[in-house]
PDB file of C-alpha atoms in Angstrom:
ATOM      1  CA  UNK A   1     -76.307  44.245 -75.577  1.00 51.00           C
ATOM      2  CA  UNK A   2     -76.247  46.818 -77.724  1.00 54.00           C
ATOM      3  CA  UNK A   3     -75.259  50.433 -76.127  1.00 66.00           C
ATOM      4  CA  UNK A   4     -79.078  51.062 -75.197  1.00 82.00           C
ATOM      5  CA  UNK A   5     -81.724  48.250 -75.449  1.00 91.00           C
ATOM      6  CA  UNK A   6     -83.789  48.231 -78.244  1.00 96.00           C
ATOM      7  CA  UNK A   7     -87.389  50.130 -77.069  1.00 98.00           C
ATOM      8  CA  UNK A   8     -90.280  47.951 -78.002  1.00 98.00           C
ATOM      9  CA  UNK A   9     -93.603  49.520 -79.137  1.00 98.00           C
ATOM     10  CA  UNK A  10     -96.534  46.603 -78.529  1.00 98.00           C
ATOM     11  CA  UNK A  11     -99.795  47.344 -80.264  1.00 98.00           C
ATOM     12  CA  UNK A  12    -103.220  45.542 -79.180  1.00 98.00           C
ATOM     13  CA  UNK A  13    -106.392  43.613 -80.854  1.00 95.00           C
ATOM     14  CA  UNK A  14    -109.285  44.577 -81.814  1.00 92.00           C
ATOM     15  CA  UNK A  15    -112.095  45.849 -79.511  1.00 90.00           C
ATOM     16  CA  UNK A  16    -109.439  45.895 -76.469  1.00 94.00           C
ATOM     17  CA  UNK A  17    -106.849  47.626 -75.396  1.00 97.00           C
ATOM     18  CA  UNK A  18    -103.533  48.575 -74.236  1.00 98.00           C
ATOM     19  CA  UNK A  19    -103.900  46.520 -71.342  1.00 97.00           C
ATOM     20  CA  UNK A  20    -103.982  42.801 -72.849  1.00 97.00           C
ATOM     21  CA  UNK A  21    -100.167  43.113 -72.798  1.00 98.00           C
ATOM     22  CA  UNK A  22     -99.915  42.997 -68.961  1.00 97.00           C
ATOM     23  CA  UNK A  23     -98.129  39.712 -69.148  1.00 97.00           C
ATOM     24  CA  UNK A  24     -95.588  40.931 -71.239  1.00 98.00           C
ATOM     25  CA  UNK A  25     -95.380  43.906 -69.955  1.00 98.00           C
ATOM     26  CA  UNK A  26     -94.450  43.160 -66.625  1.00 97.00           C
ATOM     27  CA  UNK A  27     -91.493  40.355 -68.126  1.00 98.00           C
ATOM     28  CA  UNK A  28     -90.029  43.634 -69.974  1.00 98.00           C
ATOM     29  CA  UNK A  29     -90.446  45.654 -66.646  1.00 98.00           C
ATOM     30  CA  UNK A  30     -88.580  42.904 -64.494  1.00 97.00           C
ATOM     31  CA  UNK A  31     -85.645  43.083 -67.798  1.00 96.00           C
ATOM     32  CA  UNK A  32     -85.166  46.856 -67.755  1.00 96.00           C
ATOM     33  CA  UNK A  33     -86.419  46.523 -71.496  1.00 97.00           C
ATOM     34  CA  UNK A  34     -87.489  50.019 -72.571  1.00 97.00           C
ATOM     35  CA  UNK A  35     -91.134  49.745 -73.712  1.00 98.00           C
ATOM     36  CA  UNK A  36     -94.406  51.042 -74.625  1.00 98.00           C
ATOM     37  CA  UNK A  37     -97.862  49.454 -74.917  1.00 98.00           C
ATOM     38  CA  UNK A  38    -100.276  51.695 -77.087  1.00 98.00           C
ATOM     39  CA  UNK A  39    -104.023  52.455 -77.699  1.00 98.00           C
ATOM     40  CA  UNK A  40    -105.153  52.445 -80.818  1.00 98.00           C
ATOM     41  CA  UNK A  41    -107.886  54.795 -82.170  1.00 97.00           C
ATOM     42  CA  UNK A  42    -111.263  53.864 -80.849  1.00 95.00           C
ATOM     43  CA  UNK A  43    -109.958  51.824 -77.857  1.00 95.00           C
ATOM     44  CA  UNK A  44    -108.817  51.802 -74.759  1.00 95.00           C
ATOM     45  CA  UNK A  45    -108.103  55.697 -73.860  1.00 96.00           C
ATOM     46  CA  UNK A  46    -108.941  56.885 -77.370  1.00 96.00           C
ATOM     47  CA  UNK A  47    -112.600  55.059 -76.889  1.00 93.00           C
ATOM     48  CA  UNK A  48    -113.737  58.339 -78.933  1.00 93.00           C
ATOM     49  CA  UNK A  49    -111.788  58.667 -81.512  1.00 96.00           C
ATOM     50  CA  UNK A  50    -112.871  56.949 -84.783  1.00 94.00           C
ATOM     51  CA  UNK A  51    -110.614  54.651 -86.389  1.00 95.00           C
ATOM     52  CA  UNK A  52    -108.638  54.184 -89.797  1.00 95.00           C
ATOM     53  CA  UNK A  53    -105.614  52.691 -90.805  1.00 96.00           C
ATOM     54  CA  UNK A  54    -104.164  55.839 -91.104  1.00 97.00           C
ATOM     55  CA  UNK A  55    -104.792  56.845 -87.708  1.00 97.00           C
ATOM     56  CA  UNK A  56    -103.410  53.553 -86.240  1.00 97.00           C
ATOM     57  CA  UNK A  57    -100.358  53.903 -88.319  1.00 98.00           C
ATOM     58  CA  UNK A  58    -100.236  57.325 -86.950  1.00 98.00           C
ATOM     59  CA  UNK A  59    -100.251  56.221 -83.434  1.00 98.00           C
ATOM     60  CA  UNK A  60     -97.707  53.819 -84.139  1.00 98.00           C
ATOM     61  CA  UNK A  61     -95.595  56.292 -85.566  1.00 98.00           C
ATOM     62  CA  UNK A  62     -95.983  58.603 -82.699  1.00 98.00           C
ATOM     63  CA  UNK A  63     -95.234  55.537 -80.539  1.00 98.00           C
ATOM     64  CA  UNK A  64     -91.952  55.034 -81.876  1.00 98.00           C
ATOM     65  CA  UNK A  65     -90.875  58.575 -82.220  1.00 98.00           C
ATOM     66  CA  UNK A  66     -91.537  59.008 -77.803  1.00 98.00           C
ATOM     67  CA  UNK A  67     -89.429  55.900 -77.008  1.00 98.00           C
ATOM     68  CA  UNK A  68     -86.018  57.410 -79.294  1.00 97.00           C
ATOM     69  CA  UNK A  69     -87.524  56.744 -82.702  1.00 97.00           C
ATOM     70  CA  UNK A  70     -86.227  53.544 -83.572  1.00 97.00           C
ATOM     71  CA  UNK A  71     -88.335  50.508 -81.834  1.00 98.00           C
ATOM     72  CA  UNK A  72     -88.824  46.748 -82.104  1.00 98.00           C
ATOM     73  CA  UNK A  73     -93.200  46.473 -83.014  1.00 98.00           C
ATOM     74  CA  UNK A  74     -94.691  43.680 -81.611  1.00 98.00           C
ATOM     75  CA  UNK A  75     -98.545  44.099 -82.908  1.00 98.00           C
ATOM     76  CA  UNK A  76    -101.455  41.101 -82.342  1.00 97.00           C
ATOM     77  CA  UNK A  77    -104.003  40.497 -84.951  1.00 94.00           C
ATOM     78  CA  UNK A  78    -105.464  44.066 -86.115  1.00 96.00           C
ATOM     79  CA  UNK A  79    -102.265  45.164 -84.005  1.00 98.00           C
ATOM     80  CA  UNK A  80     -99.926  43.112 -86.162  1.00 97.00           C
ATOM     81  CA  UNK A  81    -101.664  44.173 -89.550  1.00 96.00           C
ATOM     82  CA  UNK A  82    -100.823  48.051 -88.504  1.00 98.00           C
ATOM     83  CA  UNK A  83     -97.274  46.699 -87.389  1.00 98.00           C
ATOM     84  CA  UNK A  84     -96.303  45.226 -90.956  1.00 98.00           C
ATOM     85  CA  UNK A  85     -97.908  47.920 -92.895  1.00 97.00           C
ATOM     86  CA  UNK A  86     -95.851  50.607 -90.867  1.00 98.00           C
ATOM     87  CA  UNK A  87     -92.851  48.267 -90.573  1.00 98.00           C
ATOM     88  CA  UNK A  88     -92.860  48.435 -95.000  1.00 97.00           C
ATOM     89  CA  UNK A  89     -93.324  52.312 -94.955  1.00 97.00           C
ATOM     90  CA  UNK A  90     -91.111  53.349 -92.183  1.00 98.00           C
ATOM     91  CA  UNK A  91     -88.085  50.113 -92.522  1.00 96.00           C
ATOM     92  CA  UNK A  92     -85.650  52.645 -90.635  1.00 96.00           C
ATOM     93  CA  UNK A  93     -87.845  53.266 -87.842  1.00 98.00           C
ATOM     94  CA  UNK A  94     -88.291  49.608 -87.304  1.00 98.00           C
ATOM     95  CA  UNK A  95     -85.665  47.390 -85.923  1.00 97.00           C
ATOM     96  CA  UNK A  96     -87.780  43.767 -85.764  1.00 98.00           C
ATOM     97  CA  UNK A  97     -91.445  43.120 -86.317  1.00 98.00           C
ATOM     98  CA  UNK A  98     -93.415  40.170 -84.375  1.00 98.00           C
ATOM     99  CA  UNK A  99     -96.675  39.476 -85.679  1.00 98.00           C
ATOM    100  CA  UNK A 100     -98.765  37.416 -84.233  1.00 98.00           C
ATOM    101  CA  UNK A 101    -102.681  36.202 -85.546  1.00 96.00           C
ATOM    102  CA  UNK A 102    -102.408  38.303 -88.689  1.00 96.00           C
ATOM    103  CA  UNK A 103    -101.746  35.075 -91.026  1.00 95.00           C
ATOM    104  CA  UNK A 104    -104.934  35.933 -93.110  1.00 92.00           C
ATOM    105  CA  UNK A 105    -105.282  38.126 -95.638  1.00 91.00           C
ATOM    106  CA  UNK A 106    -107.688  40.847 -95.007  1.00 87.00           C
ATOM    107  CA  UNK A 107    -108.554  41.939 -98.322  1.00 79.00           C
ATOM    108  CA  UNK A 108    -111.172  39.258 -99.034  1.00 72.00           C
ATOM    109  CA  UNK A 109    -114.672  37.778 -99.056  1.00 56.00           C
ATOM    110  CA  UNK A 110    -114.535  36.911 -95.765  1.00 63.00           C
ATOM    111  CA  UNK A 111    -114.111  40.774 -94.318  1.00 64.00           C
ATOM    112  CA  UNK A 112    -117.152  41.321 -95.730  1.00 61.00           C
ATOM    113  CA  UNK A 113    -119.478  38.897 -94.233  1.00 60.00           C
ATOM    114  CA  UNK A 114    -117.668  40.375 -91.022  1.00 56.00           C
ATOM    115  CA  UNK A 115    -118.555  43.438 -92.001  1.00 56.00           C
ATOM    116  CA  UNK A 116    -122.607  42.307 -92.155  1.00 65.00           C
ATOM    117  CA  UNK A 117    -121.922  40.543 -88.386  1.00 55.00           C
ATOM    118  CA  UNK A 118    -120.731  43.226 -87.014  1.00 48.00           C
ATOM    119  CA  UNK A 119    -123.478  46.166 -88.638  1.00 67.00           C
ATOM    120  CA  UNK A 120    -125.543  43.406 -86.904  1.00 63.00           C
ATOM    121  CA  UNK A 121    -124.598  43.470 -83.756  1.00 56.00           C
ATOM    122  CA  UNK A 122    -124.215  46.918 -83.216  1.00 61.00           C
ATOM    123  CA  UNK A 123    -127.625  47.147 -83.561  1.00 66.00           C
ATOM    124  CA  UNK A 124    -128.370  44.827 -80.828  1.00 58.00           C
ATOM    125  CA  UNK A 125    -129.693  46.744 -77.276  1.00 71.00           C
ATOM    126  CA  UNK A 126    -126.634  46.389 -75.255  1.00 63.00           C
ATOM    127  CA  UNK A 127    -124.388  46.796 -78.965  1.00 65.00           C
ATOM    128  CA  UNK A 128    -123.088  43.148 -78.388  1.00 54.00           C
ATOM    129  CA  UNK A 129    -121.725  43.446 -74.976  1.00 62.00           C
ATOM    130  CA  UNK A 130    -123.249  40.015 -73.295  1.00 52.00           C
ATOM    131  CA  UNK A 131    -121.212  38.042 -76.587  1.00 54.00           C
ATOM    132  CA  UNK A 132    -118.557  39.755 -75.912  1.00 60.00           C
ATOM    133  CA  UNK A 133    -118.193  39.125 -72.056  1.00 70.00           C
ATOM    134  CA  UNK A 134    -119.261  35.792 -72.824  1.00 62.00           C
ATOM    135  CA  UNK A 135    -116.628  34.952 -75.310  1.00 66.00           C
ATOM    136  CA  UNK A 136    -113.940  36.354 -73.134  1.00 64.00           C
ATOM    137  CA  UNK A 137    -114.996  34.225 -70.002  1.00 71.00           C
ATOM    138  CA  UNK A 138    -115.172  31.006 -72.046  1.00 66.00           C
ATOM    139  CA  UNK A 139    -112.322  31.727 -74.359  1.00 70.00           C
ATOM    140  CA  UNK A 140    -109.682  33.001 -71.998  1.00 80.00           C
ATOM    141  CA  UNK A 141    -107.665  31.950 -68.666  1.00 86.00           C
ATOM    142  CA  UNK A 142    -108.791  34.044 -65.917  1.00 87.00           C
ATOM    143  CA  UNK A 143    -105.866  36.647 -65.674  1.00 90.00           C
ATOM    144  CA  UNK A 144    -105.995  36.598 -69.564  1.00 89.00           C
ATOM    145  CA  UNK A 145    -109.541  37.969 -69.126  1.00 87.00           C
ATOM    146  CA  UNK A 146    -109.013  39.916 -66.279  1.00 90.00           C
ATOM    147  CA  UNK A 147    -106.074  41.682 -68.552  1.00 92.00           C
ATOM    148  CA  UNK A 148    -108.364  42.575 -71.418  1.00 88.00           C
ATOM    149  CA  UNK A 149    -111.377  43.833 -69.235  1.00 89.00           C
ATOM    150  CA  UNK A 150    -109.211  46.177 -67.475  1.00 91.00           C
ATOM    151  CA  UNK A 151    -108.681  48.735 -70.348  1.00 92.00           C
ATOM    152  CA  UNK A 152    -112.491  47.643 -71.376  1.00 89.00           C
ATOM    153  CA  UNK A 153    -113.760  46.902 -74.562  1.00 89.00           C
ATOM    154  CA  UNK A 154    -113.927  49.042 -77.985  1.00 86.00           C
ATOM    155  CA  UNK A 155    -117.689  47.888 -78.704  1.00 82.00           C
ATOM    156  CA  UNK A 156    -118.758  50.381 -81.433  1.00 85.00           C
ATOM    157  CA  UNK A 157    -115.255  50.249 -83.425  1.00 84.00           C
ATOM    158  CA  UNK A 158    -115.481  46.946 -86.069  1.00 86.00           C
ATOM    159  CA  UNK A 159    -117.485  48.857 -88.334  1.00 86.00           C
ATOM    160  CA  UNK A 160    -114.917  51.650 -89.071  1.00 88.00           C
ATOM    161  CA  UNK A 161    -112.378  48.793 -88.441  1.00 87.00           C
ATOM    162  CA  UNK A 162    -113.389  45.778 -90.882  1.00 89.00           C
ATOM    163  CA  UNK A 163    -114.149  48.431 -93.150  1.00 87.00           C
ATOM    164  CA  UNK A 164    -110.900  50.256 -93.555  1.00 90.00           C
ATOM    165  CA  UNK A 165    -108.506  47.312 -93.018  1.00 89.00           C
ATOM    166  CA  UNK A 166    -108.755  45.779 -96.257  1.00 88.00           C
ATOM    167  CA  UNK A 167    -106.184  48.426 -96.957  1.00 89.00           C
ATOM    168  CA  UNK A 168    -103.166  46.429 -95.579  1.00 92.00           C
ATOM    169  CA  UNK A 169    -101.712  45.246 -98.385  1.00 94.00           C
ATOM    170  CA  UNK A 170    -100.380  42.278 -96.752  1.00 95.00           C
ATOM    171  CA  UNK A 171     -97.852  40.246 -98.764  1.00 96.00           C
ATOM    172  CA  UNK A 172     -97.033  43.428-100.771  1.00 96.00           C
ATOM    173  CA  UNK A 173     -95.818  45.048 -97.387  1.00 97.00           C
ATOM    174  CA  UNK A 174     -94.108  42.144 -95.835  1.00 97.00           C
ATOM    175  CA  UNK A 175     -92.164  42.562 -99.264  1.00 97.00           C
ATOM    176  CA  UNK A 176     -91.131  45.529 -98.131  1.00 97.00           C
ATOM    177  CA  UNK A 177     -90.175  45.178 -94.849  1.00 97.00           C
ATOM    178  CA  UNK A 178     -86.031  44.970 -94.212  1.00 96.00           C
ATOM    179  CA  UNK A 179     -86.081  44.035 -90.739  1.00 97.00           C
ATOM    180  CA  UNK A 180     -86.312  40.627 -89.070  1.00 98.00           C
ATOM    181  CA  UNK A 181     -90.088  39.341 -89.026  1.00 98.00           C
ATOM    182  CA  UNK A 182     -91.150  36.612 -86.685  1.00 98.00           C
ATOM    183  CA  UNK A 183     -94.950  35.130 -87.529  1.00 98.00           C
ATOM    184  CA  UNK A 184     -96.292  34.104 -84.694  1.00 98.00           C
ATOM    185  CA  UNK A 185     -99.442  32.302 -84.277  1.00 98.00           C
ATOM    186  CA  UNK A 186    -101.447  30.308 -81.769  1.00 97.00           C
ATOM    187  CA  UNK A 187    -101.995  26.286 -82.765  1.00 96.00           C
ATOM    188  CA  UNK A 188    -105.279  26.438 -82.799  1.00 95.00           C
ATOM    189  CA  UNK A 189    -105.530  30.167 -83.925  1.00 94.00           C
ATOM    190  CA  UNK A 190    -108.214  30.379 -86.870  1.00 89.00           C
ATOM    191  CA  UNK A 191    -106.202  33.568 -88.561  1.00 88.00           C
ATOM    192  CA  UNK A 192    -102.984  30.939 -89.142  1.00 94.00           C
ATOM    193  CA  UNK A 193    -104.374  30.165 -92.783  1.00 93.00           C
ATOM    194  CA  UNK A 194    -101.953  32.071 -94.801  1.00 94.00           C
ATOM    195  CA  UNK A 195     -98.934  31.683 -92.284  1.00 97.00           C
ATOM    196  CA  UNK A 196     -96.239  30.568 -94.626  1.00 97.00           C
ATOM    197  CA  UNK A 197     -97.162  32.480 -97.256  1.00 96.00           C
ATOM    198  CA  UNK A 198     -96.537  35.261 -94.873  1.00 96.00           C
ATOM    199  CA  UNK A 199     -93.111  33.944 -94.243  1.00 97.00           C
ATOM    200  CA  UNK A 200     -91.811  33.233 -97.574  1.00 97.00           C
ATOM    201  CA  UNK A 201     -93.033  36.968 -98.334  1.00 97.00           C
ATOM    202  CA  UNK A 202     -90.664  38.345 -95.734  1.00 97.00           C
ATOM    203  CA  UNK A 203     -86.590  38.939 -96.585  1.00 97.00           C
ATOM    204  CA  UNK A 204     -86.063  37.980 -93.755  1.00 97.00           C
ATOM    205  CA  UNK A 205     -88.632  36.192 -92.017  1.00 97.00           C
ATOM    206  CA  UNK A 206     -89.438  33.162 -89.428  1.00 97.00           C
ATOM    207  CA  UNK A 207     -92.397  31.280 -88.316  1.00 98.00           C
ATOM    208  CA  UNK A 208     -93.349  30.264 -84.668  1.00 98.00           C
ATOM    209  CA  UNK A 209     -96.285  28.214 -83.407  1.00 98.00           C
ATOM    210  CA  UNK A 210     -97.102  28.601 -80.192  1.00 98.00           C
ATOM    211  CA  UNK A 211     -98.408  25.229 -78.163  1.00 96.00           C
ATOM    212  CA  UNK A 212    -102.107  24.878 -77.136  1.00 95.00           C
ATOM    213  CA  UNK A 213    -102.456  28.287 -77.858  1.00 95.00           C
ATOM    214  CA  UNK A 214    -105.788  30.203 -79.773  1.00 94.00           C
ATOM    215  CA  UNK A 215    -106.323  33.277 -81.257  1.00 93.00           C
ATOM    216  CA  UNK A 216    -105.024  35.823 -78.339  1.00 94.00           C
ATOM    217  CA  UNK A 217    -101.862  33.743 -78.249  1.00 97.00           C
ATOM    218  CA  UNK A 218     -99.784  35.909 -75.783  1.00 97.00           C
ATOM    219  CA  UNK A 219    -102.423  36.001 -73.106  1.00 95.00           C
ATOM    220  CA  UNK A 220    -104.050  32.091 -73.489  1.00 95.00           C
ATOM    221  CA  UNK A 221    -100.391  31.004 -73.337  1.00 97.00           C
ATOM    222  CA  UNK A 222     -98.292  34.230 -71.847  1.00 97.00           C
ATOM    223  CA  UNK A 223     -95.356  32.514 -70.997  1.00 97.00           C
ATOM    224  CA  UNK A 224     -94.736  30.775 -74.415  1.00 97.00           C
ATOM    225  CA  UNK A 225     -95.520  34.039 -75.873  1.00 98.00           C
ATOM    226  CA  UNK A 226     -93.365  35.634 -73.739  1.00 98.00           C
ATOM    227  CA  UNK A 227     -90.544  33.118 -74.602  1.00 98.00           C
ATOM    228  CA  UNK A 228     -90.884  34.076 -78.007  1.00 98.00           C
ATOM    229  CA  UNK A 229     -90.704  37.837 -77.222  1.00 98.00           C
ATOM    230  CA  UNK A 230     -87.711  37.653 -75.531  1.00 98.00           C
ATOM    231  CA  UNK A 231     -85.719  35.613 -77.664  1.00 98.00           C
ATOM    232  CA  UNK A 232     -86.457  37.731 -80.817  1.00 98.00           C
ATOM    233  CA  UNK A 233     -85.375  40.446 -78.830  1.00 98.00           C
ATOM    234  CA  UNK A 234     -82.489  38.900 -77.783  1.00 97.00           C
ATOM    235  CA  UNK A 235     -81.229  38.004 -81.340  1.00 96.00           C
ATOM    236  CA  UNK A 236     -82.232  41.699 -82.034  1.00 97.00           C
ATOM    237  CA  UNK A 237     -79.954  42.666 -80.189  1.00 95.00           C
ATOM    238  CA  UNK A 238     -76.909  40.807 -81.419  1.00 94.00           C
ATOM    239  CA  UNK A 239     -77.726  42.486 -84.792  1.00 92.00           C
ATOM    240  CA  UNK A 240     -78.115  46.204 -83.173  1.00 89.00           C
ATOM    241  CA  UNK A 241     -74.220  45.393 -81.799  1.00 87.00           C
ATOM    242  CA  UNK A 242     -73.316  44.031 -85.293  1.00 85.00           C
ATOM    243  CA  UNK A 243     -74.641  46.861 -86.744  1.00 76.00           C
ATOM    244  CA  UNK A 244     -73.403  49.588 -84.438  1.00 76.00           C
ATOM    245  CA  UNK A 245     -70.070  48.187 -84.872  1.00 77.00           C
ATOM    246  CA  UNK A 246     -69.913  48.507 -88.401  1.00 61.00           C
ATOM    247  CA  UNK A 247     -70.760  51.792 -88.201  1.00 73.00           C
ATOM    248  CA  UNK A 248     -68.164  52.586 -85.997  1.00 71.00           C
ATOM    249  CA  UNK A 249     -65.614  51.199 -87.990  1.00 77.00           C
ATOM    250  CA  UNK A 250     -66.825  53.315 -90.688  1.00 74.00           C
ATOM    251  CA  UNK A 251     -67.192  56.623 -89.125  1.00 66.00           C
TER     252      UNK A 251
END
């Protein structure tokens, strides 16, 4: 291990909140793993706050500076589209990225007609709270669900969200990025379109599927996801050792 273990910074969905990490959260608990699960603007604890990409990568950045600075970002779907754009701006701030359902770029058509749903639904009486529940219940294991209702749901943020996040310059960042990147995406996940693209972007990047899994990969199947958390973070480590070695040597 390297002389502290790396901190990890986990960063949440859209429309829920810090809470849908609670499988995760409780494996790094059991570990002694340093870590820190985040609302984003206009979710979870910040429900009033209006979001931007600028404000998520601001809470990100804030993230990382309370648990020493330097952090390993694991970030799922709108969560891993904040976590590459910050990993490209801020490389020494970031010692490995996982990214899970983010494999689609979000600069296109498709954001768009989104965009229409969602102006849509927030005009509906209850602002699209009986689809919501409704997806959840059929979509999701019980404790999966039970995890994302407890920090409740961000109804009134896609708007601001869909609108802004065609900003994430995807392949451009991942470019950019100098740190280990692992893709990570469900089998079945409907955001994996792009995934090797994604990859072959990357320096230094690797791809893992996870099996049976969907969209919200690490709660649908926590303990694959968590597999894949913890052995990223163990070869993380290794290179944290490697690297504060060298650095010894050349003090």
């Amino acid at each position: 291990m390297p002389s502290s273990p790396l901190p990890v910074v986990l960063v949440h969905g859209a429309r829920v909140s810090r809470t849908m990490w609670r499988p995760q959260v409780d494996a790094l608990t059991r570990l002694g793993r340093p870590h820190l699960a985040i609302d984003l603007p206009g979710h979870g604890r910040r429900l009033e706050e209006r979001f931007d990409v600028r404000r998520g990568l601001d809470a990100i950045d804030e993230a990382v500076e309370q648990v020493g600075g330097r952090a390993v970002l694991v970030g799922l779907s709108l969560g891993g589209y904040l976590g590459i754009a910050y990993a490209a701006r801020h490389r020494d701030r970031v010692a490995g990225l996982v990214a899970a359902g983010c494999s689609t770029d979000p600069d296109t058509w498709l954001t768009g007609a989104w965009l229409r749903l969602a102006r849509g639904i927030a005009r509906l009486p209850d602002r699209g709270a009986w689809l919501n529940r409704t997806l959840v219940e059929r979509a999701l294991p019980e404790e999966g669900a039970a995890a994302l209702a407890e920090g409740g749901f961000a109804l009134d943020v896609m708007v601001d969200l869909l609108r802004t996040i065609r900003e994430v310059r995807l392949l451009e960042d991942l470019a950019r990025t100098r740190c280990p990147v692992w893709v990570v995406n469900g089998r079945w996940d409907h955001f994996r379109t792009q995934e090797r693209r994604l990859v072959d972007s990357c320096p230094d990047g690797r791809l893992v599927t996870v099996r049976g899994a969907t969209h919200l990969v690490n709660v649908v199947r926590p303990v694959g996801f968590t597999r894949v958390l913890l052995e990223a973070l163990d070869e993380l480590d290794e290179l944290e050792r490697a690297r504060e070695g060298h650095e010894a040597r050349h003090a």
